[in-house]
C-alpha positions as semicolon CSV with decimal commas, in nm:
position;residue;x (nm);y (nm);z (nm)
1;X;11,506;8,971;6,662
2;X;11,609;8,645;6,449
3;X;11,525;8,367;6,635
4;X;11,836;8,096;6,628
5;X;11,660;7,823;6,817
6;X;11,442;7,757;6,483
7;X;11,722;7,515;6,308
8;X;11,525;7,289;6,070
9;X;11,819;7,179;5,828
10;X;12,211;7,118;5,946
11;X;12,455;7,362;5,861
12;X;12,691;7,262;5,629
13;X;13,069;7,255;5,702
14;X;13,359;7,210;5,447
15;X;13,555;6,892;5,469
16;X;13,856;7,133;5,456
17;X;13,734;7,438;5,726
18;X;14,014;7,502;5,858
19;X;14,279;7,532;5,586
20;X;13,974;7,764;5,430
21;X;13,977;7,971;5,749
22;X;14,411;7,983;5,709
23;X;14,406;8,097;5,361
24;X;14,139;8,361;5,505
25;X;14,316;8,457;5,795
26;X;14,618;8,492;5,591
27;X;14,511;8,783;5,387
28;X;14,428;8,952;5,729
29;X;14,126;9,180;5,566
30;X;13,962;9,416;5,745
31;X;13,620;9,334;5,668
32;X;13,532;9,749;5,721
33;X;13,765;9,868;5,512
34;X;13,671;9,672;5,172
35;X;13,375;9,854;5,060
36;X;13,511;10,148;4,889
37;X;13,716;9,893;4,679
38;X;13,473;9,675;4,562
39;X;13,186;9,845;4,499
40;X;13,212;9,934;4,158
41;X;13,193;9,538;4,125
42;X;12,921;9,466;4,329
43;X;12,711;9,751;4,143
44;X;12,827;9,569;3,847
45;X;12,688;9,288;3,928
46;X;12,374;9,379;4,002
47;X;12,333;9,562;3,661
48;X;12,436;9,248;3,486
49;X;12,189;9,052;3,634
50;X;11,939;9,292;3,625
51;X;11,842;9,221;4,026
52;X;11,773;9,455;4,307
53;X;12,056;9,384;4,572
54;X;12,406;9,212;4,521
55;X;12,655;9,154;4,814
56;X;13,009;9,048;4,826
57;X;13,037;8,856;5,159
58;X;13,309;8,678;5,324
59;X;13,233;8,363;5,583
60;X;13,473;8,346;5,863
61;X;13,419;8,078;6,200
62;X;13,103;8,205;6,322
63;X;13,005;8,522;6,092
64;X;12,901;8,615;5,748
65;X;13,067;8,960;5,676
66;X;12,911;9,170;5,385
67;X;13,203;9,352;5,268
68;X;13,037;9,569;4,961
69;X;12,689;9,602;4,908
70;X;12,441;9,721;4,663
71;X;12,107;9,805;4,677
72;X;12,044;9,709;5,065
73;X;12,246;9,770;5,374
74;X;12,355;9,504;5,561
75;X;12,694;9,389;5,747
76;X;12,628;9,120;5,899
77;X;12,490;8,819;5,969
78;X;12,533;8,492;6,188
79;X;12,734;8,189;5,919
80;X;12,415;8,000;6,001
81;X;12,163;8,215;5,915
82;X;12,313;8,252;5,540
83;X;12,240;8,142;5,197
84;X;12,602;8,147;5,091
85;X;12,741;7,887;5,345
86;X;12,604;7,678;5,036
87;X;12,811;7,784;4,787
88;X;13,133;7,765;4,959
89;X;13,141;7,351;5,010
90;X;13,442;7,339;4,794
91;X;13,557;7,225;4,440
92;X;13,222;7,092;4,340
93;X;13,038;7,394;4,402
94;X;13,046;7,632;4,115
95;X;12,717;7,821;4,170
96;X;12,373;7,809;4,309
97;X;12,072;7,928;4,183
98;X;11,700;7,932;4,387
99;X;11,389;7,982;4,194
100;X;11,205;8,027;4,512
101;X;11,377;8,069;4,834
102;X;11,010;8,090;4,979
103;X;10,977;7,736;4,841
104;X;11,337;7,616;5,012
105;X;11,324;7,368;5,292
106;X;11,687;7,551;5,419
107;X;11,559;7,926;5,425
108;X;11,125;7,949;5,412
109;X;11,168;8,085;5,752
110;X;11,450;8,280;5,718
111;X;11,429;8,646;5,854
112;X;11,473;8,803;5,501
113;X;11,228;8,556;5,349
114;X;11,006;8,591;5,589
115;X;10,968;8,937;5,652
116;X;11,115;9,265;5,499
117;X;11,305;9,238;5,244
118;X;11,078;8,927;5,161
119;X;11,386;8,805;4,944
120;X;11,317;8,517;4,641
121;X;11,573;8,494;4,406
122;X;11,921;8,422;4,492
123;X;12,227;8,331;4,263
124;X;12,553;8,287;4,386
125;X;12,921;8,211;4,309
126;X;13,220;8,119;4,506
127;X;13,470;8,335;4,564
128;X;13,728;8,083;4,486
129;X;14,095;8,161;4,619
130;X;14,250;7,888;4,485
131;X;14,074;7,532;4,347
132;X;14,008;7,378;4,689
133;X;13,930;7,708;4,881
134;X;13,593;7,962;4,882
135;X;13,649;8,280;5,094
136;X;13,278;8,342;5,031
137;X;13,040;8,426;4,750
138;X;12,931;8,697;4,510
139;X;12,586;8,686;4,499
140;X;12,244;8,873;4,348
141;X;11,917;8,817;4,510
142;X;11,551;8,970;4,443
143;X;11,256;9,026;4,508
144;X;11,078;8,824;4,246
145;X;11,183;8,567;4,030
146;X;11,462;8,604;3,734
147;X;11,621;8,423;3,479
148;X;11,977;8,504;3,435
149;X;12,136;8,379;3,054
150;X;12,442;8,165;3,043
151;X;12,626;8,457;2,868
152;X;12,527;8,672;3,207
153;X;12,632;8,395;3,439
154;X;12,973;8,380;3,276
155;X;13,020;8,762;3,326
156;X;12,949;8,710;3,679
157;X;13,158;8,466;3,719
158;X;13,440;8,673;3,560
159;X;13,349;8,954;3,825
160;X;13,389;8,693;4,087
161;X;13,690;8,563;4,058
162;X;13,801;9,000;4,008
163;X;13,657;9,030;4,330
164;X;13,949;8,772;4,481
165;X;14,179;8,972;4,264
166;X;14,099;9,302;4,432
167;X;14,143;9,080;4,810
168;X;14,499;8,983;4,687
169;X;14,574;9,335;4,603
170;X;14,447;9,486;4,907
171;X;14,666;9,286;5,066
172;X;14,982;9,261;4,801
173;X;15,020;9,658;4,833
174;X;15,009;9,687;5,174
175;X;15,291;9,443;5,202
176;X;15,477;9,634;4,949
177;X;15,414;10,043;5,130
178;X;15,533;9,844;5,455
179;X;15,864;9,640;5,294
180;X;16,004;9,946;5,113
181;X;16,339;9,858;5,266
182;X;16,311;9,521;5,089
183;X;16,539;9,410;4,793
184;X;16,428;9,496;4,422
185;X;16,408;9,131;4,366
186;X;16,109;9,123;4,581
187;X;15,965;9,432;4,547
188;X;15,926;9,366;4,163
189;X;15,759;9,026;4,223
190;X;15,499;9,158;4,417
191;X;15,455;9,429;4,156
192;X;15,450;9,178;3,894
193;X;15,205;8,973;4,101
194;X;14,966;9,282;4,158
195;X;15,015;9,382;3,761
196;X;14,891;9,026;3,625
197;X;14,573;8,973;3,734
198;X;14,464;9,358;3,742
199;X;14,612;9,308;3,323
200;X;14,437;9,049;3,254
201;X;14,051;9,207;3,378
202;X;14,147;9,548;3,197
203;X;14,209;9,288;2,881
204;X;13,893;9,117;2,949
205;X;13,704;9,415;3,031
206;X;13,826;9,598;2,688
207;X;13,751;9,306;2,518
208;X;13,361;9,314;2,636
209;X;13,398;9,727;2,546
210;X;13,476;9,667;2,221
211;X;13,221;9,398;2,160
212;X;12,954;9,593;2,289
213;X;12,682;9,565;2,049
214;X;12,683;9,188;1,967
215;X;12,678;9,133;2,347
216;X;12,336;9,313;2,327
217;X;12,386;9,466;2,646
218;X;12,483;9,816;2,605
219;X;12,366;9,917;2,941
220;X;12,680;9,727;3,069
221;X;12,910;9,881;2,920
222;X;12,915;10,212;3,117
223;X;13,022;9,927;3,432
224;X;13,283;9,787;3,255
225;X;13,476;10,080;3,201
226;X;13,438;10,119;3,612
227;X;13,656;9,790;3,598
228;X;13,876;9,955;3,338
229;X;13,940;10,258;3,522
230;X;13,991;10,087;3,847
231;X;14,207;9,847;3,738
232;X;14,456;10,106;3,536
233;X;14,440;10,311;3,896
234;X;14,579;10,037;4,079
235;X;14,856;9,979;3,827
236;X;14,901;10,348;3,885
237;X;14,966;10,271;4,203
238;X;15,170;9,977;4,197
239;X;15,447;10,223;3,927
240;X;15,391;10,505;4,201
241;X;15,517;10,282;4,494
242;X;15,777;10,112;4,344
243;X;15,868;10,502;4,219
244;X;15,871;10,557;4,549
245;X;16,028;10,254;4,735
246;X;16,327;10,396;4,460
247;X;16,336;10,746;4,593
248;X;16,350;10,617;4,914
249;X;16,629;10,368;4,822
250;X;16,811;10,623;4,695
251;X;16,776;10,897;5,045
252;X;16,628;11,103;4,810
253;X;16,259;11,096;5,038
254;X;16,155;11,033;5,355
255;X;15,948;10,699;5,464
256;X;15,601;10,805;5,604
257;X;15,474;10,602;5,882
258;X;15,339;10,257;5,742
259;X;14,965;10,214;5,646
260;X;14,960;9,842;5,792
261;X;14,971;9,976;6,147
262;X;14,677;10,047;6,395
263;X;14,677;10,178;6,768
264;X;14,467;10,055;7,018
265;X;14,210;10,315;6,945
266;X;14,191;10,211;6,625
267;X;14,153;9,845;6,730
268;X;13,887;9,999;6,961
269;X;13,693;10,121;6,722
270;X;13,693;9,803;6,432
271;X;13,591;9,584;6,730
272;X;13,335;9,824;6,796
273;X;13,201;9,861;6,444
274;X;13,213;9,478;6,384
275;X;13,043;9,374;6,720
276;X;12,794;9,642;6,816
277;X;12,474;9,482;6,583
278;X;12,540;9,124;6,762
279;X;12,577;9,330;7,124
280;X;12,232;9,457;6,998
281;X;12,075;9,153;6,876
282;X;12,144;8,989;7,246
283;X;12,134;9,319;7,455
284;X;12,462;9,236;7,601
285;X;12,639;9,486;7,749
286;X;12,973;9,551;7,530
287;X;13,244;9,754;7,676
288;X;13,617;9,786;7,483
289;X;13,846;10,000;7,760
290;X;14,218;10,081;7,616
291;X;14,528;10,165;7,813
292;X;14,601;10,508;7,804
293;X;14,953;10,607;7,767
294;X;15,017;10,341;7,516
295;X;14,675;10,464;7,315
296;X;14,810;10,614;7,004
297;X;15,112;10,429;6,999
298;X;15,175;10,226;6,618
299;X;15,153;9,875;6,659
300;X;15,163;9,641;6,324
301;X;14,812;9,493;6,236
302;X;14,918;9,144;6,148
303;X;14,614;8,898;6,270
304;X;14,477;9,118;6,535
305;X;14,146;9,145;6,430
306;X;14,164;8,801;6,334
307;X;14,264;8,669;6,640
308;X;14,004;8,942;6,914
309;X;13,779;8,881;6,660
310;X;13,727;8,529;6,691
311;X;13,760;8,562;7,073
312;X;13,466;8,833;7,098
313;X;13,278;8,628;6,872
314;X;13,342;8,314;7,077
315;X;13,198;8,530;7,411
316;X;12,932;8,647;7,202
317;X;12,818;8,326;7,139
318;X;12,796;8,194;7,484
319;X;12,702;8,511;7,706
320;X;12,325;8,508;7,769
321;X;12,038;8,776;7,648
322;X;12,168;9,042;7,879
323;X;12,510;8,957;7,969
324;X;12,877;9,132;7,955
325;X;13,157;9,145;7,726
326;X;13,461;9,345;7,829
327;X;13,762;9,334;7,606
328;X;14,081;9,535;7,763
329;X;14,344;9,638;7,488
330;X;14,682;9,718;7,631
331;X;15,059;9,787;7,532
332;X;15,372;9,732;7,722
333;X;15,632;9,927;7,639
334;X;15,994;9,923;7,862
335;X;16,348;9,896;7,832
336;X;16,291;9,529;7,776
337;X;16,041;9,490;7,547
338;X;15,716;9,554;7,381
339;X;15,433;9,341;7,413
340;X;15,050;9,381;7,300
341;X;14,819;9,221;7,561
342;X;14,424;9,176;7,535
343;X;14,155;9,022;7,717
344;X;13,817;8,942;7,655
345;X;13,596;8,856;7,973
346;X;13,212;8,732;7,964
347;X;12,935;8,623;8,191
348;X;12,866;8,405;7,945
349;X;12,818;7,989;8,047
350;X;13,170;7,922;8,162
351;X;13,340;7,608;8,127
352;X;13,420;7,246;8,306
353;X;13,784;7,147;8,357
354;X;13,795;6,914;8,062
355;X;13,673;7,180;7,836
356;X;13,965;7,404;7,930
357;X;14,197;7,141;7,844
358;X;14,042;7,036;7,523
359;X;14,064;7,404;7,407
360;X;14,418;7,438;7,582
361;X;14,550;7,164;7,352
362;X;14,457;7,293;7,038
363;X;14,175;7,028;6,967
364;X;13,820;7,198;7,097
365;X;13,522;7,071;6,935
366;X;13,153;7,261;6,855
367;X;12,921;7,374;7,091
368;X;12,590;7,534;7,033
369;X;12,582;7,910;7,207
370;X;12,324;8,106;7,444
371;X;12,092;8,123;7,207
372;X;12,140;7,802;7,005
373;X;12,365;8,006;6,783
374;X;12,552;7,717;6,580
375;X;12,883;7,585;6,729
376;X;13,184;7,507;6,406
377;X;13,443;7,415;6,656
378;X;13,761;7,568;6,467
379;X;13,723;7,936;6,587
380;X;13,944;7,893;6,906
381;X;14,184;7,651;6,715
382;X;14,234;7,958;6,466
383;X;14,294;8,146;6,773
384;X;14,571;7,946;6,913
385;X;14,710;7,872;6,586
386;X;14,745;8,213;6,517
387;X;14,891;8,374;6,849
388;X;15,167;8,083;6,846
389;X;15,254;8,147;6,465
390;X;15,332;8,561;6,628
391;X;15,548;8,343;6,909
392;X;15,237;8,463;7,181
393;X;15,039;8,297;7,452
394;X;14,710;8,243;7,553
395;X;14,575;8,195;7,949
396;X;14,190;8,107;7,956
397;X;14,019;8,108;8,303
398;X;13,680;8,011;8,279
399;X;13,412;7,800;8,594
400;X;13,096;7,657;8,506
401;X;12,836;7,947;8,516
402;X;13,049;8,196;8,571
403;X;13,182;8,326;8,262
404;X;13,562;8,324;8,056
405;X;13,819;8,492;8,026
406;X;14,087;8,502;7,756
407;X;14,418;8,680;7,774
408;X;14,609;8,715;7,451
409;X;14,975;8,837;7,492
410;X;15,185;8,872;7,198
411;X;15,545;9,024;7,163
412;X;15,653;9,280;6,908
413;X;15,966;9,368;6,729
């Protein structure tokens, strides 16, 4: 078990955390459902600079979330524990490279330094969403030292900043398969929008093709045309929706159900997926119970995971080796209105008056967890944020040694 009460060196925090967790939160990814996507990149990656694992991973409040892997499996890990929290510091930070991570001050003791996989190299690049904002990092790591060329860098950094591409159109065609009722005005600019950058990387990546040779690295070249084929699909698929949005338009087809919904089984089970390996790691005892009748009912996914998330991770931090999380997923559905209502109850170390009020207000700060696990203080002000941008509410009841308990209710259309 990693042991989080070994903290040697502080964790750093971006002067701008929480506009980085926004423009994050804003995409609303769901960090399961990204690995089929991206993992012609990520094996890219690796192949380019010639290293035994690469990993795409996104840093939320408290968790680092590898969304594609190659070459180990791994989905998780706590923000603190992580190399990458390094490379997302902002503007400044453009990459970082360790010779040695055995001869770091920040990760010698590290779990995968340490022990199995015994990691040594690392090289990593911001996944930069805009010029002030890193969702997280591409990175390659081995098991013994490499030197990676400036030519190879540069490639990498071109996959990097394809990776945010792919993130934008994850979330670009979604909007556009649930807005087919839109106007053409906006339907083509988000077509235009997803045809740009996905143009511009076929470009790029034909360009590489067709200098092949000169690049001395013909063993890439079978990964580029990945790119190249992946890209042209999704342009497929941009012509095939708007194709459709037209047929639709015209009564000439039917509208299927839209992809951006869940139920609350379906919640039930990303929770699940997410959570289980940090239930594990703490042998807490992590129950998700849904409300029947309402189960398999379509609800729209906008935020949900980002906002239970946070609040699971928040109990997860402070229950105690042992403990209980219970999260309760229910819909109301009458004449009146429809509502989506969750709690999420610990045993976890409670809270003093004050404390309530400082996280009722919108303004709680950082507090270390259970097991030392490090505190950021903007997870429960992404929380509230969130729930009042969907016009919701949040009651907390929480007493000093006896555990929290959050209840999210949010209206739907």
């Amino acid at each position: 078990m990693i042991n989080l009460l070994e903290k040697k060196v502080t964790n750093p925090i971006p002067e701008n955390e929480m506009e980085r967790l926004l423009e994050l939160s804003n995409l609303d990814l769901d960090y399961t459902d990204l690995e089929e996507s991206l993992s012609d990149l990520t094996k890219l990656a690796a192949k380019i600079a010639g290293t035994e694992i690469s990993l795409v991973n996104l840093i939320d409040t408290y968790t680092q979330w590898t969304v594609s892997s190659f070459g180990i499996e791994i989905a998780q890990m706590p923000r603190e524990e992580s190399i990458c929290q390094y490379v997302i510091q902002g503007p400044q930070v453009n990459e970082l490279e360790i010779d040695d991570l055995a001869e770091d001050e920040r990760f010698k003791d590290k779990f995968y330094v340490a022990s199995d996989p015994n990691l040594r190299y690392y090289y990593g690049i911001p996944l930069k969403l805009n010029d002030e904002v890193s969702l997280g990092a591409l990175c390659v790591l081995d098991t013994h030292y490499k030197e990676i060329s400036p030519e190879k860098k540069e490639m990498l950094s071109i996959i990097a900043k394809e990776v945010v591409n792919r993130l934008k159109i994850y979330k670009a065609v979604e909007g556009l398969q649930n807005r087919v009722h839109e106007t053409q005005q906006v339907k083509n600019k988000v077509a235009h929008d997803i045809r740009g950058p996905i143009g511009g990387i076929i470009g790029l990546a034909e360009i590489i093709h067709a200098q092949g040779d000169d690049n001395k690295l013909e063993e890439v070249l079978e990964f580029i045309n990945l790119i190249r084929k992946s890209g042209k699909s999704l342009l497929e698929l941009a012509d095939e929706i708007l194709t459709q949005d037209y047929e639709v338009s015209k009564g000439r087809k039917k509208v299927a159900p839209a992809e951006g919904e869940f139920t609350l089984n379906t919640v039930k089970d990303k929770i699940k997926t997410m959570f289980d390996p940090q239930a594990l790691v703490k042998q807490i005892q992590f129950e998700i119970e849904v409300d029947a009748p309402n189960a398999e009912v379509p609800i729209p996914k906008n935020k949900i995971l980002q906002i239970l998330g946070n609040l699971v991770s928040n109990s997860m931090k402070f229950t105690p080796y042992g403990g209980e999380i219970q999260v309760k997923l229910d819909l109301l559905i009458n004449d009146i209105e429809r509502k989506l209502i969750f709690e999420v109850i610990d045993s976890g170390a409670g809270m003093e008056e004050d404390k309530i009020q400082e996280i009722l207000s919108g303004n709680s700060t950082s507090t270390d967890g259970s097991l030392g696990e490090k505190g950021y203080g903007f997870g429960l002000n992404l929380v509230f944020h969130l729930v009042k941008s969907l016009k919701g509410k949040v009651e907390l009841e929480s007493k000093s040694g006896f555990g929290t308990s959050f209840k999210v209710e949010i209206p739907l259309k």
